[in-house]
Amino acid sequence: MAADGSPLPPLPAAFKPVQHHLKTATDHDKRDPVIAYYCRLFSMQTAMKIDSKSPDCRSFLIKLMDLLEQMKLQLQGTEAITNEVVGQAHVESYALKMFLFADNQDRAANFNKSVVKSFYTASMLFDVLQVFGELSEDLIKHRKYARWKSAYIHDCLRKGETPMPGPLGGEEGGVEAPPPMGFKDMPPQQPPVNQFPPPTNQVPPGAHAPPTTPAETPSNPVPTQPAAVSYDNYLQPTASGGVSLTPDEMNKASKMCRYAISALQYEDVPTAIDNLQKALRLLTTGKES
């Protein structure tokens, strides 16, 4: 076990792009093993694309694969591991709760390292969601906003300046970050105890842009993950009554079902019912309302 508490050997220099994703996994080993598992799965898939042949990288990957197999056996009765749809909903809801905690603290002008950590961790978990397929437009916006906010607040604190709460406004009129659908009433997620090393990137050009029209941030160094999970087993191309559905409508119905599953995890029955009814209406009539 490494000095930082990680069950893995020292990280090869080539795998630095997944350093913080693996740190997030270690932080959640006891707090939420499902999050830890998917953080390591994302790290393995990403690292294999970087280097799977050099001796040190290959050795590290073998250890990481062994650890993932051990975790999978330990969590074999956990639906979020055996069912990718449930797993995706679990990681997404956790990431959004982390984002909401940081966003609420930021808007209340409570600026500290925990807020920086929470924004940054949320952006890491939005990366992790790529193991299930491409990110939605909303999640991409939240990830860019979280990354920018963590860098901006950290930079201000380092310089002894007081950060501006919320989006900085500017040319787009200062539109606020959109609340994640179905999560507005969730209790705030407490920030992790351990702290990541502070982000080193500077506030990017165009950082005044709100998350609904995100700033032009540097491209994400993490490679794109495998193709999207297919939901063909859950939704059919033609709804009852002969209504034909477009791929976009199928995706919307699938997303509504995932939000319903996630809401049930937090015993939010009204939100679950609302999303299921919307999905059923779209599937049977081809209309959202």
CSV table of C-alpha atoms in Angstrom, one decimal:
chain,number,residue,atom,x,y,z
A,1,MET,CA,0.0,0.0,0.0
A,2,ALA,CA,1.3,3.5,-0.9
A,3,ALA,CA,2.0,6.1,1.7
A,4,ASP,CA,-1.1,8.1,0.7
A,5,GLY,CA,-3.3,5.1,1.7
A,6,SER,CA,-3.8,3.8,-1.9
A,7,PRO,CA,-3.8,0.0,-2.2
A,8,LEU,CA,-1.9,0.4,-5.5
A,9,PRO,CA,1.9,0.8,-6.1
A,10,PRO,CA,3.3,4.3,-7.0
A,11,LEU,CA,1.7,5.8,-10.1
A,12,PRO,CA,3.8,5.9,-13.3
A,13,ALA,CA,4.5,9.4,-14.6
A,14,ALA,CA,2.6,8.6,-17.8
A,15,PHE,CA,-0.6,8.0,-15.9
A,16,LYS,CA,-0.6,11.5,-14.2
A,17,PRO,CA,-3.9,12.4,-16.1
A,18,VAL,CA,-5.8,9.9,-13.8
A,19,GLN,CA,-3.9,10.8,-10.6
A,20,HIS,CA,-6.8,12.6,-9.0
A,21,HIS,CA,-9.4,10.1,-10.2
A,22,LEU,CA,-7.5,7.4,-8.3
A,23,LYS,CA,-7.2,9.7,-5.3
A,24,THR,CA,-10.9,10.2,-5.4
A,25,ALA,CA,-11.3,6.4,-5.4
A,26,THR,CA,-9.1,6.1,-2.3
A,27,ASP,CA,-11.1,8.8,-0.5
A,28,HIS,CA,-14.3,6.8,-1.1
A,29,ASP,CA,-13.1,3.3,-0.4
A,30,LYS,CA,-15.0,3.3,2.9
A,31,ARG,CA,-17.4,6.2,2.3
A,32,ASP,CA,-18.9,4.9,-1.0
A,33,PRO,CA,-17.3,1.8,-2.5
A,34,VAL,CA,-19.4,2.1,-5.7
A,35,ILE,CA,-17.9,5.5,-6.4
A,36,ALA,CA,-14.4,4.1,-5.6
A,37,TYR,CA,-15.0,1.2,-8.0
A,38,TYR,CA,-16.1,3.3,-11.0
A,39,CYS,CA,-13.3,5.9,-10.4
A,40,ARG,CA,-10.8,3.0,-10.7
A,41,LEU,CA,-12.6,1.6,-13.7
A,42,PHE,CA,-12.4,4.9,-15.5
A,43,SER,CA,-8.7,5.3,-14.5
A,44,MET,CA,-7.9,1.8,-15.9
A,45,GLN,CA,-9.7,2.4,-19.2
A,46,THR,CA,-8.0,5.8,-19.6
A,47,ALA,CA,-4.6,4.6,-18.6
A,48,MET,CA,-4.7,1.7,-21.0
A,49,LYS,CA,-5.2,4.2,-23.8
A,50,ILE,CA,-2.1,6.1,-22.6
A,51,ASP,CA,0.4,3.2,-22.2
A,52,SER,CA,-0.2,-0.5,-21.8
A,53,LYS,CA,3.2,-1.8,-23.0
A,54,SER,CA,6.0,-0.2,-21.0
A,55,PRO,CA,7.0,-2.4,-18.0
A,56,ASP,CA,6.1,0.1,-15.2
A,57,CYS,CA,2.8,1.0,-16.8
A,58,ARG,CA,1.9,-2.6,-17.5
A,59,SER,CA,2.8,-3.7,-14.0
A,60,PHE,CA,0.6,-0.9,-12.6
A,61,LEU,CA,-2.3,-1.8,-14.8
A,62,ILE,CA,-2.2,-5.5,-13.7
A,63,LYS,CA,-2.3,-4.4,-10.1
A,64,LEU,CA,-5.2,-2.1,-10.9
A,65,MET,CA,-7.1,-4.9,-12.7
A,66,ASP,CA,-6.6,-7.2,-9.8
A,67,LEU,CA,-7.9,-4.6,-7.4
A,68,LEU,CA,-11.0,-4.1,-9.6
A,69,GLU,CA,-11.7,-7.8,-9.7
A,70,GLN,CA,-11.4,-8.0,-5.9
A,71,MET,CA,-13.8,-5.0,-5.5
A,72,LYS,CA,-16.3,-6.5,-8.0
A,73,LEU,CA,-16.3,-9.8,-5.9
A,74,GLN,CA,-16.8,-7.8,-2.7
A,75,LEU,CA,-19.7,-5.8,-4.2
A,76,GLN,CA,-21.2,-8.6,-6.3
A,77,GLY,CA,-24.6,-8.2,-4.5
A,78,THR,CA,-24.7,-4.5,-5.2
A,79,GLU,CA,-27.0,-3.5,-8.0
A,80,ALA,CA,-25.0,-0.4,-8.9
A,81,ILE,CA,-22.2,-2.7,-9.8
A,82,THR,CA,-24.1,-5.5,-11.6
A,83,ASN,CA,-26.5,-3.1,-13.4
A,84,GLU,CA,-24.8,-0.3,-15.4
A,85,VAL,CA,-28.0,1.8,-15.6
A,86,VAL,CA,-28.2,1.8,-11.8
A,87,GLY,CA,-24.5,2.4,-11.5
A,88,GLN,CA,-24.7,5.4,-13.9
A,89,ALA,CA,-27.6,6.9,-11.9
A,90,HIS,CA,-25.6,6.4,-8.6
A,91,VAL,CA,-22.4,8.1,-9.8
A,92,GLU,CA,-24.4,10.9,-11.6
A,93,SER,CA,-26.5,11.7,-8.5
A,94,TYR,CA,-23.4,11.7,-6.2
A,95,ALA,CA,-21.6,14.0,-8.6
A,96,LEU,CA,-24.5,16.4,-8.8
A,97,LYS,CA,-24.9,16.4,-5.0
A,98,MET,CA,-21.3,17.3,-4.7
A,99,PHE,CA,-21.7,20.0,-7.2
A,100,LEU,CA,-24.8,21.4,-5.4
A,101,PHE,CA,-23.0,21.5,-2.1
A,102,ALA,CA,-20.1,23.5,-3.6
A,103,ASP,CA,-22.4,25.7,-5.6
A,104,ASN,CA,-24.5,26.5,-2.5
A,105,GLN,CA,-21.5,27.3,-0.5
A,106,ASP,CA,-20.0,29.5,-3.3
A,107,ARG,CA,-23.3,31.5,-3.7
A,108,ALA,CA,-23.4,32.0,0.1
A,109,ALA,CA,-19.8,33.4,-0.2
A,110,ASN,CA,-18.4,30.7,2.0
A,111,PHE,CA,-15.0,30.4,0.3
A,112,ASN,CA,-12.6,27.8,1.6
A,113,LYS,CA,-10.6,24.7,0.6
A,114,SER,CA,-13.6,22.5,1.0
A,115,VAL,CA,-15.5,24.4,-1.7
A,116,VAL,CA,-12.5,24.1,-4.0
A,117,LYS,CA,-12.2,20.4,-3.2
A,118,SER,CA,-15.9,19.8,-3.8
A,119,PHE,CA,-16.1,21.6,-7.1
A,120,TYR,CA,-12.9,19.7,-8.2
A,121,THR,CA,-14.2,16.3,-7.1
A,122,ALA,CA,-17.5,16.9,-8.9
A,123,SER,CA,-15.6,17.6,-12.1
A,124,MET,CA,-13.6,14.3,-11.5
A,125,LEU,CA,-16.8,12.3,-11.1
A,126,PHE,CA,-18.3,13.9,-14.3
A,127,ASP,CA,-15.2,12.5,-16.0
A,128,VAL,CA,-15.9,9.1,-14.5
A,129,LEU,CA,-19.4,9.1,-16.0
A,130,GLN,CA,-17.8,8.6,-19.4
A,131,VAL,CA,-17.4,4.9,-18.6
A,132,PHE,CA,-21.1,4.7,-19.3
A,133,GLY,CA,-20.9,6.6,-22.6
A,134,GLU,CA,-20.7,10.2,-23.8
A,135,LEU,CA,-21.7,12.9,-21.4
A,136,SER,CA,-24.9,14.9,-22.0
A,137,GLU,CA,-24.6,18.5,-22.8
A,138,ASP,CA,-25.8,19.5,-19.3
A,139,LEU,CA,-23.2,17.4,-17.6
A,140,ILE,CA,-20.4,18.8,-19.9
A,141,LYS,CA,-21.5,22.3,-18.8
A,142,HIS,CA,-21.5,21.4,-15.2
A,143,ARG,CA,-18.0,19.8,-15.5
A,144,LYS,CA,-16.6,22.9,-17.2
A,145,TYR,CA,-18.2,25.2,-14.6
A,146,ALA,CA,-16.9,23.1,-11.7
A,147,ARG,CA,-13.4,23.0,-13.1
A,148,TRP,CA,-13.3,26.7,-13.7
A,149,LYS,CA,-14.8,27.5,-10.2
A,150,SER,CA,-12.3,25.3,-8.4
A,151,ALA,CA,-9.4,27.0,-10.2
A,152,TYR,CA,-10.9,30.5,-9.8
A,153,ILE,CA,-11.6,30.2,-6.1
A,154,HIS,CA,-8.3,28.6,-5.4
A,155,ASP,CA,-6.4,31.3,-7.3
A,156,CYS,CA,-8.3,34.1,-5.4
A,157,LEU,CA,-7.5,32.5,-2.0
A,158,ARG,CA,-3.9,32.1,-2.9
A,159,LYS,CA,-3.6,35.8,-3.8
A,160,GLY,CA,-5.5,36.9,-0.7
A,161,GLU,CA,-8.4,38.1,-2.8
A,162,THR,CA,-12.2,37.6,-2.2
A,163,PRO,CA,-13.8,35.6,-4.9
A,164,MET,CA,-17.0,36.7,-6.5
A,165,PRO,CA,-19.9,34.2,-5.7
A,166,GLY,CA,-21.7,32.4,-8.5
A,167,PRO,CA,-21.2,33.0,-12.2
A,168,LEU,CA,-19.3,36.2,-13.0
A,169,GLY,CA,-21.9,37.3,-15.6
A,170,GLY,CA,-20.4,39.3,-18.5
A,171,GLU,CA,-21.5,39.2,-22.1
A,172,GLU,CA,-24.0,36.5,-21.7
A,173,GLY,CA,-26.0,38.4,-19.0
A,174,GLY,CA,-24.9,36.4,-15.9
A,175,VAL,CA,-27.3,33.5,-16.3
A,176,GLU,CA,-27.0,31.3,-13.2
A,177,ALA,CA,-26.0,27.7,-13.2
A,178,PRO,CA,-29.0,25.5,-14.0
A,179,PRO,CA,-30.1,23.2,-11.1
A,180,PRO,CA,-29.8,19.5,-12.1
A,181,MET,CA,-33.1,18.1,-13.0
A,182,GLY,CA,-34.7,16.1,-10.2
A,183,PHE,CA,-32.1,17.0,-7.6
A,184,LYS,CA,-33.1,20.4,-6.3
A,185,ASP,CA,-34.6,19.0,-3.1
A,186,MET,CA,-31.8,16.6,-2.2
A,187,PRO,CA,-29.9,17.2,1.0
A,188,PRO,CA,-26.4,18.8,0.5
A,189,GLN,CA,-23.5,16.4,0.3
A,190,GLN,CA,-20.9,17.0,2.9
A,191,PRO,CA,-17.5,17.6,1.4
A,192,PRO,CA,-14.7,15.0,1.7
A,193,VAL,CA,-12.3,15.3,4.6
A,194,ASN,CA,-9.1,14.8,2.7
A,195,GLN,CA,-7.9,17.5,0.3
A,196,PHE,CA,-6.6,17.2,-3.2
A,197,PRO,CA,-3.5,19.2,-4.1
A,198,PRO,CA,-5.0,22.5,-5.4
A,199,PRO,CA,-5.6,22.8,-9.1
A,200,THR,CA,-2.7,24.5,-11.0
A,201,ASN,CA,-4.5,25.7,-14.1
A,202,GLN,CA,-5.3,29.4,-14.3
A,203,VAL,CA,-8.7,30.9,-14.9
A,204,PRO,CA,-9.3,30.3,-18.6
A,205,PRO,CA,-10.1,32.9,-21.2
A,206,GLY,CA,-13.8,33.6,-21.3
A,207,ALA,CA,-14.3,32.5,-17.7
A,208,HIS,CA,-17.0,35.1,-17.3
A,209,ALA,CA,-19.3,32.8,-19.2
A,210,PRO,CA,-22.0,31.2,-17.1
A,211,PRO,CA,-22.3,27.4,-17.0
A,212,THR,CA,-25.3,27.5,-19.4
A,213,THR,CA,-22.9,28.9,-22.0
A,214,PRO,CA,-19.6,27.7,-20.6
A,215,ALA,CA,-16.2,29.4,-21.0
A,216,GLU,CA,-13.6,28.3,-23.5
A,217,THR,CA,-11.6,26.1,-21.2
A,218,PRO,CA,-8.6,24.1,-22.2
A,219,SER,CA,-9.5,20.8,-23.8
A,220,ASN,CA,-9.9,17.9,-21.3
A,221,PRO,CA,-6.7,15.9,-21.3
A,222,VAL,CA,-8.5,12.7,-20.4
A,223,PRO,CA,-9.2,10.5,-23.5
A,224,THR,CA,-12.8,9.8,-24.6
A,225,GLN,CA,-14.2,6.6,-23.1
A,226,PRO,CA,-15.9,3.7,-24.7
A,227,ALA,CA,-19.1,4.0,-26.7
A,228,ALA,CA,-22.4,4.8,-24.9
A,229,VAL,CA,-24.3,2.0,-23.1
A,230,SER,CA,-27.1,0.7,-25.2
A,231,TYR,CA,-30.6,0.9,-23.7
A,232,ASP,CA,-32.3,-1.1,-26.5
A,233,ASN,CA,-33.3,-3.7,-23.9
A,234,TYR,CA,-35.2,-1.2,-22.0
A,235,LEU,CA,-36.8,1.0,-24.7
A,236,GLN,CA,-38.0,-0.1,-28.1
A,237,PRO,CA,-37.8,2.1,-31.3
A,238,THR,CA,-41.5,2.1,-31.8
A,239,ALA,CA,-43.9,3.0,-29.0
A,240,SER,CA,-47.2,1.3,-28.3
A,241,GLY,CA,-49.9,2.5,-30.8
A,242,GLY,CA,-47.4,2.6,-33.6
A,243,VAL,CA,-45.7,5.9,-32.6
A,244,SER,CA,-42.2,6.2,-34.1
A,245,LEU,CA,-39.6,7.7,-31.8
A,246,THR,CA,-36.4,9.5,-32.9
A,247,PRO,CA,-33.1,8.6,-31.3
A,248,ASP,CA,-33.2,11.9,-29.4
A,249,GLU,CA,-36.7,11.0,-28.0
A,250,MET,CA,-35.4,7.6,-27.0
A,251,ASN,CA,-32.5,9.2,-25.2
A,252,LYS,CA,-34.8,11.6,-23.4
A,253,ALA,CA,-37.1,8.7,-22.2
A,254,SER,CA,-34.0,6.8,-21.1
A,255,LYS,CA,-32.7,9.7,-19.1
A,256,MET,CA,-36.1,10.2,-17.4
A,257,CYS,CA,-36.0,6.6,-16.3
A,258,ARG,CA,-32.5,7.0,-14.9
A,259,TYR,CA,-33.5,10.0,-12.9
A,260,ALA,CA,-36.5,8.1,-11.5
A,261,ILE,CA,-34.2,5.3,-10.4
A,262,SER,CA,-31.9,7.8,-8.8
A,263,ALA,CA,-34.8,9.6,-7.0
A,264,LEU,CA,-35.9,6.3,-5.5
A,265,GLN,CA,-32.4,5.8,-4.0
A,266,TYR,CA,-33.1,9.0,-2.0
A,267,GLU,CA,-36.7,8.0,-1.2
A,268,ASP,CA,-38.0,10.8,-3.4
A,269,VAL,CA,-41.2,9.1,-4.6
A,270,PRO,CA,-42.9,12.2,-6.1
A,271,THR,CA,-39.8,12.9,-8.3
A,272,ALA,CA,-39.6,9.3,-9.4
A,273,ILE,CA,-43.3,9.2,-10.3
A,274,ASP,CA,-43.1,12.5,-12.2
A,275,ASN,CA,-40.1,11.2,-14.3
A,276,LEU,CA,-41.7,7.8,-15.0
A,277,GLN,CA,-44.9,9.5,-16.1
A,278,LYS,CA,-43.0,11.8,-18.4
A,279,ALA,CA,-41.1,8.8,-19.9
A,280,LEU,CA,-44.4,6.8,-20.3
A,281,ARG,CA,-46.1,9.8,-22.0
A,282,LEU,CA,-43.2,10.2,-24.4
A,283,LEU,CA,-43.1,6.5,-25.2
A,284,THR,CA,-46.8,6.2,-25.8
A,285,THR,CA,-47.6,9.5,-27.6
A,286,GLY,CA,-44.2,10.7,-28.9
A,287,LYS,CA,-44.8,13.9,-26.9
A,288,GLU,CA,-43.2,15.2,-23.7
A,289,SER,CA,-46.3,17.0,-22.5
